[in-house]
PDB file of C-alpha atoms in Angstrom:
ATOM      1  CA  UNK A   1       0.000   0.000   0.000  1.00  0.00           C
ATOM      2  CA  UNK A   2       1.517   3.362  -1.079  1.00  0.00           C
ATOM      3  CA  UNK A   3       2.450   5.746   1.873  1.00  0.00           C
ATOM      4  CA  UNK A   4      -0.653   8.741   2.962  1.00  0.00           C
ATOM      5  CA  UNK A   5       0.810  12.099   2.393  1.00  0.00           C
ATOM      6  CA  UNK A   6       0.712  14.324   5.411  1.00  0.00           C
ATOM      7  CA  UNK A   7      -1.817  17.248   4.768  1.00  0.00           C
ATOM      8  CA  UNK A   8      -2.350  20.389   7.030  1.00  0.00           C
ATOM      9  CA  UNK A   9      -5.792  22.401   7.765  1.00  0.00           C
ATOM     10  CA  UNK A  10      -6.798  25.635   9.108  1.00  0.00           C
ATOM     11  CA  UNK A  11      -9.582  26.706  10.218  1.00  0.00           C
ATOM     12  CA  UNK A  12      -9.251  30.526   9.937  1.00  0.00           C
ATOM     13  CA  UNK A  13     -12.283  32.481  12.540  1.00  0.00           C
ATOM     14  CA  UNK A  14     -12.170  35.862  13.824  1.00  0.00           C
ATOM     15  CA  UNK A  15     -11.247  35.324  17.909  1.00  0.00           C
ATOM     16  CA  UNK A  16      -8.441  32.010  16.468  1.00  0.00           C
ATOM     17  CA  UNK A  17      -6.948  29.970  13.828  1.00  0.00           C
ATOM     18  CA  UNK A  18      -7.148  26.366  14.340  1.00  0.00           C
ATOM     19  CA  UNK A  19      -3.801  24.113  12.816  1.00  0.00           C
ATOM     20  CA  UNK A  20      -3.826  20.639  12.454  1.00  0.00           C
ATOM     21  CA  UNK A  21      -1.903  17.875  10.124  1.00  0.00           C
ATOM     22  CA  UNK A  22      -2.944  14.443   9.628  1.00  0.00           C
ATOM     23  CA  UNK A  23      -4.239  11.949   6.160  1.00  0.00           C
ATOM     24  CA  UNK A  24      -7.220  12.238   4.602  1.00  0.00           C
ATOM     25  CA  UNK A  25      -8.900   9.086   5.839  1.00  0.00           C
ATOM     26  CA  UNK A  26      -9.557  12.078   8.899  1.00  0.00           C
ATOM     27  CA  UNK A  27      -6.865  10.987  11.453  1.00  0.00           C
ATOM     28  CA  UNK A  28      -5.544  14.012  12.907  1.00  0.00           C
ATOM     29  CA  UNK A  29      -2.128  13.749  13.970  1.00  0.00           C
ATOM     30  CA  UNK A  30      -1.423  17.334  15.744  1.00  0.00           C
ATOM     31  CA  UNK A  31      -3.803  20.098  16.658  1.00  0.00           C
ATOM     32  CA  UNK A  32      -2.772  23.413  17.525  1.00  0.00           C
ATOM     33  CA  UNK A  33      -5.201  26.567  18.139  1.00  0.00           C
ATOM     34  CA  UNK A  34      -3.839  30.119  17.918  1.00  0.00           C
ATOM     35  CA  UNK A  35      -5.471  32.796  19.693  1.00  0.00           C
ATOM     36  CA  UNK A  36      -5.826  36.067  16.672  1.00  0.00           C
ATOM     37  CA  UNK A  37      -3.897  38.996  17.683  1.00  0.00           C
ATOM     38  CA  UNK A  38      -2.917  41.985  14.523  1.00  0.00           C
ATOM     39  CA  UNK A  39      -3.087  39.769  10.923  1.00  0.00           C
ATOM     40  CA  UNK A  40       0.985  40.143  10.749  1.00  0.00           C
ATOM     41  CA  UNK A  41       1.893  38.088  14.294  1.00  0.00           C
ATOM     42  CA  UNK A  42      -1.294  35.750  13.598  1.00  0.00           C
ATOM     43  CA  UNK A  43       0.015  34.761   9.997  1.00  0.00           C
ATOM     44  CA  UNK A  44       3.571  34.884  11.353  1.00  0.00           C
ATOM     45  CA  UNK A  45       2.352  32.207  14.007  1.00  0.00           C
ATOM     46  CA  UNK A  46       0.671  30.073  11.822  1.00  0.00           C
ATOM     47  CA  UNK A  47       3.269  29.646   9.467  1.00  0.00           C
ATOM     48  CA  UNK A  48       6.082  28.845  12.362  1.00  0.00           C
ATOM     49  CA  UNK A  49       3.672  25.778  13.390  1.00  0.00           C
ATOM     50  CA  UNK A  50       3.539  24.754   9.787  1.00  0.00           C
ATOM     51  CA  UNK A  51       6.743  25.702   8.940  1.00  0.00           C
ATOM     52  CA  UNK A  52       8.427  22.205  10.179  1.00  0.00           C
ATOM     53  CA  UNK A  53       5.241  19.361   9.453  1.00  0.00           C
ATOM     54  CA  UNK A  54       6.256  18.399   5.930  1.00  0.00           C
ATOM     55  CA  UNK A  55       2.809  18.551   4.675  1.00  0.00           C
ATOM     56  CA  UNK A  56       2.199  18.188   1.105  1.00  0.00           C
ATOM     57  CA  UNK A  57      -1.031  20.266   1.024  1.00  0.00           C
ATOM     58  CA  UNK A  58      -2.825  22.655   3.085  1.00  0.00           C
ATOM     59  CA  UNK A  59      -6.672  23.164   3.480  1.00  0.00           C
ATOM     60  CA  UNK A  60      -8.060  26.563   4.682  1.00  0.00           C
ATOM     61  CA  UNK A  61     -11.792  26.846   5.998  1.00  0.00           C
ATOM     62  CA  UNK A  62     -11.842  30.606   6.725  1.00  0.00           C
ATOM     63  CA  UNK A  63     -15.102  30.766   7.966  1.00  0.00           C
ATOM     64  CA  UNK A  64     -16.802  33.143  10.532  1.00  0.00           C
ATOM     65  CA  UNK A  65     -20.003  32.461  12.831  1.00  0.00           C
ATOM     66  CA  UNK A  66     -21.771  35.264  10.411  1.00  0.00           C
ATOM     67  CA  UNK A  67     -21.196  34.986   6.425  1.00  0.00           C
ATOM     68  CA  UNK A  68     -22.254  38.878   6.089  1.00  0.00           C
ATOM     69  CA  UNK A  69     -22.932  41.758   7.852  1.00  0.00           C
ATOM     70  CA  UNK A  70     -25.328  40.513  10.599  1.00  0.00           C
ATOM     71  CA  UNK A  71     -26.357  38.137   8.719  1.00  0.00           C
ATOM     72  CA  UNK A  72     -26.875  34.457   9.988  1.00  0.00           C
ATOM     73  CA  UNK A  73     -25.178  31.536   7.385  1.00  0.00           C
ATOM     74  CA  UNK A  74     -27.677  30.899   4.875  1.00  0.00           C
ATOM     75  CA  UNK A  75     -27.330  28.888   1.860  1.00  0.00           C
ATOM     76  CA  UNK A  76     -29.394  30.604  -0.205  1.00  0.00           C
ATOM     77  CA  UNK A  77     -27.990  34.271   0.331  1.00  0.00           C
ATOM     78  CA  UNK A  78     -25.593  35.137  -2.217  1.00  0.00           C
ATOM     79  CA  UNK A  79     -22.585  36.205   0.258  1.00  0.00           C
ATOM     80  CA  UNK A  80     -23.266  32.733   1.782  1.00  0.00           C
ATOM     81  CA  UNK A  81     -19.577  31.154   2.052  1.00  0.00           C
ATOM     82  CA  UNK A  82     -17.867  34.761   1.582  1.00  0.00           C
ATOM     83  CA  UNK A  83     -15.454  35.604   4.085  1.00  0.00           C
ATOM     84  CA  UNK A  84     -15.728  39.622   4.624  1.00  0.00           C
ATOM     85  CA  UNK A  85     -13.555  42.240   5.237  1.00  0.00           C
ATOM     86  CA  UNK A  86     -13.451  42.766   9.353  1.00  0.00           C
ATOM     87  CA  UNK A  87     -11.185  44.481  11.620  1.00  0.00           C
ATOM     88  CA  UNK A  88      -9.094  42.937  14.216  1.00  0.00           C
ATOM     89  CA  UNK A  89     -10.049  43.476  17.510  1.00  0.00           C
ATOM     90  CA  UNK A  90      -8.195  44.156  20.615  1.00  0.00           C
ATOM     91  CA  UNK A  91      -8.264  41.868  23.475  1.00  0.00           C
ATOM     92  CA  UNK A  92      -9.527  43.393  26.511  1.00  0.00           C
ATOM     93  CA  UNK A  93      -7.283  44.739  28.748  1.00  0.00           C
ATOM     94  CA  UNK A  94      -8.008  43.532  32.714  1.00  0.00           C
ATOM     95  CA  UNK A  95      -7.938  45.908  35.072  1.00  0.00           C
ATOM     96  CA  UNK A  96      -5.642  46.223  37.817  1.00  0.00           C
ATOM     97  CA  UNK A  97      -7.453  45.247  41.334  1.00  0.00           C
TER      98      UNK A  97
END
């Protein structure tokens, strides 16, 4: 039997980017999620993680809990599946006690 090539995914959200690698019979051999920060470090730390797996391909889901602006997924819509434009948001700051 001929040897599975090692594929990565992401899953690419708003609040964290999901990396794993593993065969497509859906064994997943490593699983790393990365919190989002500003698009540079969050790109930057997704491609150190892959940077070292060998994988021959690379999947990317980059979808959001809304598909448009307010809008709840829908098939039917026609910005269903289209990933918009959103800022990056800061994470909150704790306040000192």
């Amino acid at each position: 039997m001929a040897e599975q090539q090692l594929i990565g995914a992401l899953e690419a959200g708003g609040t964290k980017m999901v990396c794993a690698t593993g065969y497509a019979d859906g064994t997943v051999l490593e699983r790393e999620q990365i919190v989002t920060t500003t698009p540079q470090e969050t790109v930057e730390a997704v491609n150190a993680w892959f940077a070292d797996k060998g994988i021959a391909a690379l999947g990317i889901g980059p979808f959001g809990s809304k598909c448009a602006k307010g809008a709840p997924h829908r098939p039917a819509i026609p910005s269903y599946g289209i990933t918009p434009p959103r800022p990056v948001k800061a994470p909150k700051q704790r306040k000192a006690a």
